[in-house]
Amino acid sequence: MSSQFVGVATISAGDTAWVLMCAALVLLMTPALALFYGGMVRAKNVLNMIMMSFISMGIVTMIWVLYGFSLTFGTDTGWGVIGGFKYLGLEGTLDAVVGPEGSRIPMLAFSVFQLTFAILTAALLSGAIADRVKFRGWIALVALWSTFVYFPIAHWAFFFDSGQGGWIADRLQALDFAGGTAVEINSGASALALALVVGKRIGWRRDPMRPHSLPLVLLGAGLLWFGWFGFNAGSALAAGQLTATVFMNTQVATATAALAWILVERIRDGKPTTLGVASGAVAGAVAITPACGYVTPLGAMAIGLAGGAICSLAVGLKYRFGYDDSLDVVGVHGVGGLVGMIGIGFLATVSVNGAGANGLFYGGGGGLLGRQLIASGVTLAYAFTVTTVIALIVEKTIGLRATPEHEYAGLDISEHAESAYDFTGTSVASFAGVGHGGFGHAGLSGSGTLTSPPSTEGNP
Amino acid sequence: MKLVTAVIKPFKLEDVKDAVEGVGIEGLTVSEASGHGRQHGHTEVYRGAEYTVDLVPKVRVEVLVADDQVDAVVDAIVKAAKTGQIGDGKVWVTSVEEVVRVRTGERGQEAL
């Protein structure tokens, strides 16, 4: 039988349509992230921030086709560490199908879905190094990091091949439905490495560096929330019962985490903020990412509440330890991913997903929790170490850090010869109360003083 | 000829414009400004980090006035801009050496 005949005869149209739709949803998350991050930086850097996400869409796509898909999902070369060269240039994929009987989808549908994950994870890193990295250096970083960090870890976490696949998914058999390791813990640990190698922004903790457009942040967060249904529910690779549970779990965790974050704010800072509600929602979605296919909706609620509360406190760690993780990739994605991976060890139940396992609260003992910790720990260590090496190599060769002059002027001008906003003319009185950055100049980017970062011994 | 400059609270602009027109002045220049006197700013919080914003939005109104109208204009502005709350602003008067109307070339008093 030719493979073409088999493909056409056994493809599930509904599942294929769902996965393709989800690929589009996840791709939307990258421009959404661009806006989410862009609104959080100062106006003079917003375009550069957005560009770091968009360029990821370009570069990662190219290398995915050339060799990324092959390294991630090609036949394993041994011990579940990395794939091989079976699908270089996506050769051999045009007529191939994947998936179990009754639920078969084209391999290219699976491939493009996974590509959108790779794009998004690389883009996530940009939040840690906002306002201070040369665009050339970022491009090199995306290409090298995707090759040596993302593709291997994605192979570990996402490649099932009857026990011969990636070591986390198929051999250790830790549970990670949509990328708590490969996307969340990976990006968090890698972001920390980048923040340490690149160093702090000039004037960090002394000069005002407030979000210049919270409406952009909220818009981005809303689109991320929407797209995350594709991220999690699409990872079922089928449109069925489990998919619906995953979808519901995603909504529950995201919503409750948003509430938990602003509750912490209300108690600690006095007011619930829009930045908090947006950050909380993202933290919840992050935390449920590995767990969405293995817990009940009540379990998802617990993970959401824990993720929202813990991450809202974790974002203060950078002040305590003195690293400039500018947009809290570590505190939200790294810590949130850990919350989810560890939460699985307690809350997973086979009644939700027969292919899963039972956690501590469901009579499974500590075995699953142990596997979750191993998967998380190794991911964290590998990502941090290799990213540090890559960042040092790029810094020493092409250069990563922008010059102080460019950092002062703003990267939009220095890297892209563009200005985001062009407010000419004087506003009338009704606009004069809006804010302090309305002049649109690079220099007047804020008129406040950072008086107290969250650490108690704060010296600004 | 004098320049009357007033830094006022932004929402008072309409009242001040009306008051200036009410004294017979037909032109004025308005610009955005930031500043503070003895008024404090406010505090904003972003992911737990507190920022004190100590420059407050203001509006600057500038009016060119003949010497014999200065007092009337100043009084009108003060009355219109006042709220009684801290941060109402200030009005000051400076001398002007020359004024020219661009369209006609008129100079001095006729240009006011």
PDB file of N, CA, C and O in Angstrom, chain A residues 40 208-211 214 268-269 273 275 279 319 327-328 426-427 429 432 436 447-452 454, chain B residues 10-11 13 30-34 42-59:
ATOM      1  N   MET A  40       4.717  46.865  28.660  1.00  0.00           N
ATOM      2  CA  MET A  40       5.374  46.931  29.961  1.00  0.00           C
ATOM      3  C   MET A  40       6.689  47.689  29.934  1.00  0.00           C
ATOM      4  O   MET A  40       7.206  48.061  30.979  1.00  0.00           O
ATOM      5  N   PRO A 208      12.790  55.584  37.064  1.00  0.00           N
ATOM      6  CA  PRO A 208      11.463  55.016  36.830  1.00  0.00           C
ATOM      7  C   PRO A 208      11.430  54.205  35.533  1.00  0.00           C
ATOM      8  O   PRO A 208      11.913  54.664  34.509  1.00  0.00           O
ATOM      9  N   MET A 209      10.925  53.022  35.602  1.00  0.00           N
ATOM     10  CA  MET A 209      10.809  52.165  34.408  1.00  0.00           C
ATOM     11  C   MET A 209       9.428  51.546  34.427  1.00  0.00           C
ATOM     12  O   MET A 209       9.282  50.328  34.452  1.00  0.00           O
ATOM     13  N   ARG A 210       8.433  52.425  34.413  1.00  0.00           N
ATOM     14  CA  ARG A 210       7.076  51.917  34.541  1.00  0.00           C
ATOM     15  C   ARG A 210       6.552  51.478  33.183  1.00  0.00           C
ATOM     16  O   ARG A 210       7.041  51.922  32.151  1.00  0.00           O
ATOM     17  N   PRO A 211       5.540  50.596  33.169  1.00  0.00           N
ATOM     18  CA  PRO A 211       4.894  50.236  31.912  1.00  0.00           C
ATOM     19  C   PRO A 211       4.399  51.500  31.199  1.00  0.00           C
ATOM     20  O   PRO A 211       3.779  52.356  31.821  1.00  0.00           O
ATOM     21  N   LEU A 214      -0.340  50.310  29.687  1.00  0.00           N
ATOM     22  CA  LEU A 214      -1.052  49.170  30.262  1.00  0.00           C
ATOM     23  C   LEU A 214      -2.195  48.683  29.382  1.00  0.00           C
ATOM     24  O   LEU A 214      -2.497  47.488  29.377  1.00  0.00           O
ATOM     25  N   ARG A 268      -1.145  43.214  50.106  1.00  0.00           N
ATOM     26  CA  ARG A 268       0.238  43.666  50.288  1.00  0.00           C
ATOM     27  C   ARG A 268       0.420  45.113  49.894  1.00  0.00           C
ATOM     28  O   ARG A 268       1.152  45.854  50.554  1.00  0.00           O
ATOM     29  N   ASP A 269      -0.218  45.569  48.790  1.00  0.00           N
ATOM     30  CA  ASP A 269       0.075  46.894  48.265  1.00  0.00           C
ATOM     31  C   ASP A 269      -1.074  47.880  48.421  1.00  0.00           C
ATOM     32  O   ASP A 269      -0.912  49.068  48.185  1.00  0.00           O
ATOM     33  N   THR A 273      -4.399  45.811  40.799  1.00  0.00           N
ATOM     34  CA  THR A 273      -4.007  46.543  39.603  1.00  0.00           C
ATOM     35  C   THR A 273      -4.327  45.765  38.331  1.00  0.00           C
ATOM     36  O   THR A 273      -4.510  44.548  38.360  1.00  0.00           O
ATOM     37  N   LEU A 275      -2.189  45.506  35.866  1.00  0.00           N
ATOM     38  CA  LEU A 275      -0.985  44.710  35.604  1.00  0.00           C
ATOM     39  C   LEU A 275      -1.042  43.414  36.402  1.00  0.00           C
ATOM     40  O   LEU A 275      -0.617  42.357  35.929  1.00  0.00           O
ATOM     41  N   SER A 279      -1.077  39.718  34.849  1.00  0.00           N
ATOM     42  CA  SER A 279       0.021  38.832  35.232  1.00  0.00           C
ATOM     43  C   SER A 279      -0.509  37.579  35.901  1.00  0.00           C
ATOM     44  O   SER A 279       0.005  36.485  35.679  1.00  0.00           O
ATOM     45  N   TYR A 319      14.425  41.524  43.123  1.00  0.00           N
ATOM     46  CA  TYR A 319      14.934  42.624  43.940  1.00  0.00           C
ATOM     47  C   TYR A 319      15.750  42.080  45.102  1.00  0.00           C
ATOM     48  O   TYR A 319      16.769  42.637  45.481  1.00  0.00           O
ATOM     49  N   LEU A 327      10.914  41.602  32.816  1.00  0.00           N
ATOM     50  CA  LEU A 327       9.476  41.400  32.723  1.00  0.00           C
ATOM     51  C   LEU A 327       9.052  40.099  33.396  1.00  0.00           C
ATOM     52  O   LEU A 327       8.016  39.532  33.066  1.00  0.00           O
ATOM     53  N   ASP A 328       9.859  39.638  34.321  1.00  0.00           N
ATOM     54  CA  ASP A 328       9.469  38.543  35.212  1.00  0.00           C
ATOM     55  C   ASP A 328       9.230  37.213  34.519  1.00  0.00           C
ATOM     56  O   ASP A 328       8.281  36.500  34.835  1.00  0.00           O
ATOM     57  N   THR A 426      -0.064  70.248  20.912  1.00  0.00           N
ATOM     58  CA  THR A 426      -0.393  70.267  22.328  1.00  0.00           C
ATOM     59  C   THR A 426      -1.767  69.657  22.539  1.00  0.00           C
ATOM     60  O   THR A 426      -2.700  69.964  21.804  1.00  0.00           O
ATOM     61  N   SER A 427      -1.876  68.845  23.555  1.00  0.00           N
ATOM     62  CA  SER A 427      -3.198  68.306  23.887  1.00  0.00           C
ATOM     63  C   SER A 427      -4.022  69.376  24.574  1.00  0.00           C
ATOM     64  O   SER A 427      -3.492  70.294  25.181  1.00  0.00           O
ATOM     65  N   ALA A 429      -6.939  70.373  27.547  1.00  0.00           N
ATOM     66  CA  ALA A 429      -6.931  70.084  28.975  1.00  0.00           C
ATOM     67  C   ALA A 429      -7.430  68.685  29.270  1.00  0.00           C
ATOM     68  O   ALA A 429      -6.978  68.038  30.185  1.00  0.00           O
ATOM     69  N   ALA A 432      -4.647  66.348  29.463  1.00  0.00           N
ATOM     70  CA  ALA A 432      -3.449  66.684  30.228  1.00  0.00           C
ATOM     71  C   ALA A 432      -3.325  65.870  31.496  1.00  0.00           C
ATOM     72  O   ALA A 432      -2.281  65.803  32.079  1.00  0.00           O
ATOM     73  N   HIS A 436       2.467  61.110  32.199  1.00  0.00           N
ATOM     74  CA  HIS A 436       3.640  61.950  32.199  1.00  0.00           C
ATOM     75  C   HIS A 436       4.483  61.723  30.963  1.00  0.00           C
ATOM     76  O   HIS A 436       5.373  62.456  30.683  1.00  0.00           O
ATOM     77  N   SER A 447       8.487  60.322  35.120  1.00  0.00           N
ATOM     78  CA  SER A 447       8.884  61.415  35.985  1.00  0.00           C
ATOM     79  C   SER A 447       8.756  61.021  37.437  1.00  0.00           C
ATOM     80  O   SER A 447       8.530  61.840  38.288  1.00  0.00           O
ATOM     81  N   GLY A 448       8.885  59.757  37.719  1.00  0.00           N
ATOM     82  CA  GLY A 448       8.762  59.320  39.104  1.00  0.00           C
ATOM     83  C   GLY A 448      10.068  58.744  39.596  1.00  0.00           C
ATOM     84  O   GLY A 448      11.043  58.657  38.872  1.00  0.00           O
ATOM     85  N   THR A 449      10.065  58.353  40.825  1.00  0.00           N
ATOM     86  CA  THR A 449      11.242  57.732  41.425  1.00  0.00           C
ATOM     87  C   THR A 449      10.827  56.401  41.998  1.00  0.00           C
ATOM     88  O   THR A 449       9.793  56.311  42.653  1.00  0.00           O
ATOM     89  N   LEU A 450      11.624  55.375  41.777  1.00  0.00           N
ATOM     90  CA  LEU A 450      11.341  54.086  42.376  1.00  0.00           C
ATOM     91  C   LEU A 450      11.685  54.182  43.849  1.00  0.00           C
ATOM     92  O   LEU A 450      12.836  54.344  44.226  1.00  0.00           O
ATOM     93  N   THR A 451      10.684  54.116  44.690  1.00  0.00           N
ATOM     94  CA  THR A 451      10.955  54.321  46.103  1.00  0.00           C
ATOM     95  C   THR A 451      11.017  53.032  46.888  1.00  0.00           C
ATOM     96  O   THR A 451      11.762  52.928  47.837  1.00  0.00           O
ATOM     97  N   SER A 452      10.201  52.066  46.504  1.00  0.00           N
ATOM     98  CA  SER A 452      10.380  50.850  47.270  1.00  0.00           C
ATOM     99  C   SER A 452      10.055  49.603  46.466  1.00  0.00           C
ATOM    100  O   SER A 452       8.904  49.272  46.271  1.00  0.00           O
ATOM    101  N   PRO A 454       9.980  45.485  46.262  1.00  0.00           N
ATOM    102  CA  PRO A 454       9.339  44.668  47.296  1.00  0.00           C
ATOM    103  C   PRO A 454      10.263  44.161  48.396  1.00  0.00           C
ATOM    104  O   PRO A 454       9.785  43.836  49.453  1.00  0.00           O
TER     105      PRO A 454
ATOM    106  N   PRO B  10      -4.900  71.358  35.060  1.00  0.00           N
ATOM    107  CA  PRO B  10      -5.410  71.161  33.699  1.00  0.00           C
ATOM    108  C   PRO B  10      -6.920  71.320  33.565  1.00  0.00           C
ATOM    109  O   PRO B  10      -7.407  71.907  32.600  1.00  0.00           O
ATOM    110  N   PHE B  11      -7.690  70.823  34.525  1.00  0.00           N
ATOM    111  CA  PHE B  11      -9.132  70.864  34.328  1.00  0.00           C
ATOM    112  C   PHE B  11      -9.683  72.277  34.481  1.00  0.00           C
ATOM    113  O   PHE B  11     -10.866  72.513  34.224  1.00  0.00           O
ATOM    114  N   LEU B  13      -8.586  74.804  32.735  1.00  0.00           N
ATOM    115  CA  LEU B  13      -8.242  75.560  31.537  1.00  0.00           C
ATOM    116  C   LEU B  13      -9.452  76.278  30.946  1.00  0.00           C
ATOM    117  O   LEU B  13      -9.367  77.450  30.570  1.00  0.00           O
ATOM    118  N   VAL B  30      -1.410  78.025  24.997  1.00  0.00           N
ATOM    119  CA  VAL B  30      -1.547  76.992  26.021  1.00  0.00           C
ATOM    120  C   VAL B  30      -0.548  75.886  25.739  1.00  0.00           C
ATOM    121  O   VAL B  30      -0.384  75.463  24.600  1.00  0.00           O
ATOM    122  N   SER B  31       0.144  75.429  26.772  1.00  0.00           N
ATOM    123  CA  SER B  31       1.042  74.283  26.615  1.00  0.00           C
ATOM    124  C   SER B  31       0.947  73.361  27.830  1.00  0.00           C
ATOM    125  O   SER B  31       0.534  73.776  28.903  1.00  0.00           O
ATOM    126  N   GLU B  32       1.312  72.090  27.621  1.00  0.00           N
ATOM    127  CA  GLU B  32       1.356  71.138  28.736  1.00  0.00           C
ATOM    128  C   GLU B  32       2.620  71.354  29.535  1.00  0.00           C
ATOM    129  O   GLU B  32       3.658  71.676  28.975  1.00  0.00           O
ATOM    130  N   ALA B  33       2.538  71.142  30.799  1.00  0.00           N
ATOM    131  CA  ALA B  33       3.722  71.223  31.636  1.00  0.00           C
ATOM    132  C   ALA B  33       3.608  70.192  32.733  1.00  0.00           C
ATOM    133  O   ALA B  33       2.553  69.610  32.956  1.00  0.00           O
ATOM    134  N   SER B  34       4.701  69.923  33.399  1.00  0.00           N
ATOM    135  CA  SER B  34       4.674  69.117  34.621  1.00  0.00           C
ATOM    136  C   SER B  34       5.374  69.901  35.693  1.00  0.00           C
ATOM    137  O   SER B  34       6.315  70.647  35.414  1.00  0.00           O
ATOM    138  N   HIS B  42       1.908  61.350  43.645  1.00  0.00           N
ATOM    139  CA  HIS B  42       1.140  60.200  44.109  1.00  0.00           C
ATOM    140  C   HIS B  42       1.982  58.949  43.944  1.00  0.00           C
ATOM    141  O   HIS B  42       3.067  59.001  43.360  1.00  0.00           O
ATOM    142  N   THR B  43       1.497  57.863  44.472  1.00  0.00           N
ATOM    143  CA  THR B  43       2.263  56.607  44.420  1.00  0.00           C
ATOM    144  C   THR B  43       1.580  55.634  43.478  1.00  0.00           C
ATOM    145  O   THR B  43       0.366  55.519  43.473  1.00  0.00           O
ATOM    146  N   GLU B  44       2.380  54.958  42.659  1.00  0.00           N
ATOM    147  CA  GLU B  44       1.856  53.898  41.797  1.00  0.00           C
ATOM    148  C   GLU B  44       2.607  52.617  42.121  1.00  0.00           C
ATOM    149  O   GLU B  44       3.772  52.659  42.523  1.00  0.00           O
ATOM    150  N   VAL B  45       1.922  51.490  41.935  1.00  0.00           N
ATOM    151  CA  VAL B  45       2.554  50.213  42.254  1.00  0.00           C
ATOM    152  C   VAL B  45       2.496  49.298  41.034  1.00  0.00           C
ATOM    153  O   VAL B  45       1.439  49.139  40.431  1.00  0.00           O
ATOM    154  N   TYR B  46       3.628  48.734  40.647  1.00  0.00           N
ATOM    155  CA  TYR B  46       3.694  47.813  39.515  1.00  0.00           C
ATOM    156  C   TYR B  46       4.365  46.525  39.957  1.00  0.00           C
ATOM    157  O   TYR B  46       5.543  46.512  40.262  1.00  0.00           O
ATOM    158  N   ARG B  47       3.594  45.449  39.976  1.00  0.00           N
ATOM    159  CA  ARG B  47       4.079  44.145  40.428  1.00  0.00           C
ATOM    160  C   ARG B  47       4.849  44.282  41.737  1.00  0.00           C
ATOM    161  O   ARG B  47       5.946  43.750  41.907  1.00  0.00           O
ATOM    162  N   GLY B  48       4.287  45.021  42.641  1.00  0.00           N
ATOM    163  CA  GLY B  48       4.862  45.126  43.971  1.00  0.00           C
ATOM    164  C   GLY B  48       5.905  46.208  44.133  1.00  0.00           C
ATOM    165  O   GLY B  48       6.300  46.534  45.248  1.00  0.00           O
ATOM    166  N   ALA B  49       6.387  46.779  43.037  1.00  0.00           N
ATOM    167  CA  ALA B  49       7.390  47.833  43.155  1.00  0.00           C
ATOM    168  C   ALA B  49       6.703  49.191  43.164  1.00  0.00           C
ATOM    169  O   ALA B  49       5.925  49.509  42.270  1.00  0.00           O
ATOM    170  N   GLU B  50       6.994  49.996  44.194  1.00  0.00           N
ATOM    171  CA  GLU B  50       6.329  51.289  44.353  1.00  0.00           C
ATOM    172  C   GLU B  50       7.092  52.394  43.647  1.00  0.00           C
ATOM    173  O   GLU B  50       8.314  52.472  43.739  1.00  0.00           O
ATOM    174  N   TYR B  51       6.372  53.235  42.949  1.00  0.00           N
ATOM    175  CA  TYR B  51       6.968  54.412  42.331  1.00  0.00           C
ATOM    176  C   TYR B  51       6.290  55.652  42.875  1.00  0.00           C
ATOM    177  O   TYR B  51       5.070  55.741  42.908  1.00  0.00           O
ATOM    178  N   THR B  52       7.098  56.646  43.289  1.00  0.00           N
ATOM    179  CA  THR B  52       6.509  57.930  43.651  1.00  0.00           C
ATOM    180  C   THR B  52       6.605  58.826  42.440  1.00  0.00           C
ATOM    181  O   THR B  52       7.683  59.083  41.919  1.00  0.00           O
ATOM    182  N   VAL B  53       5.479  59.306  41.972  1.00  0.00           N
ATOM    183  CA  VAL B  53       5.463  60.194  40.823  1.00  0.00           C
ATOM    184  C   VAL B  53       5.339  61.605  41.358  1.00  0.00           C
ATOM    185  O   VAL B  53       4.284  62.002  41.862  1.00  0.00           O
ATOM    186  N   ASP B  54       6.444  62.382  41.301  1.00  0.00           N
ATOM    187  CA  ASP B  54       6.360  63.670  41.971  1.00  0.00           C
ATOM    188  C   ASP B  54       6.174  64.855  41.036  1.00  0.00           C
ATOM    189  O   ASP B  54       6.067  65.977  41.488  1.00  0.00           O
ATOM    190  N   LEU B  55       6.145  64.636  39.744  1.00  0.00           N
ATOM    191  CA  LEU B  55       5.783  65.727  38.844  1.00  0.00           C
ATOM    192  C   LEU B  55       4.337  65.531  38.415  1.00  0.00           C
ATOM    193  O   LEU B  55       3.963  64.479  37.919  1.00  0.00           O
ATOM    194  N   VAL B  56       3.553  66.562  38.628  1.00  0.00           N
ATOM    195  CA  VAL B  56       2.110  66.483  38.413  1.00  0.00           C
ATOM    196  C   VAL B  56       1.762  67.213  37.108  1.00  0.00           C
ATOM    197  O   VAL B  56       2.346  68.255  36.819  1.00  0.00           O
ATOM    198  N   PRO B  57       0.856  66.713  36.309  1.00  0.00           N
ATOM    199  CA  PRO B  57       0.497  67.424  35.077  1.00  0.00           C
ATOM    200  C   PRO B  57      -0.094  68.794  35.358  1.00  0.00           C
ATOM    201  O   PRO B  57      -0.930  68.945  36.255  1.00  0.00           O
ATOM    202  N   LYS B  58       0.358  69.778  34.621  1.00  0.00           N
ATOM    203  CA  LYS B  58      -0.180  71.136  34.719  1.00  0.00           C
ATOM    204  C   LYS B  58      -0.390  71.650  33.305  1.00  0.00           C
ATOM    205  O   LYS B  58       0.066  71.079  32.321  1.00  0.00           O
ATOM    206  N   VAL B  59      -1.045  72.786  33.217  1.00  0.00           N
ATOM    207  CA  VAL B  59      -1.178  73.485  31.946  1.00  0.00           C
ATOM    208  C   VAL B  59      -0.584  74.873  32.114  1.00  0.00           C
ATOM    209  O   VAL B  59      -0.787  75.530  33.140  1.00  0.00           O
TER     210      VAL B  59
END
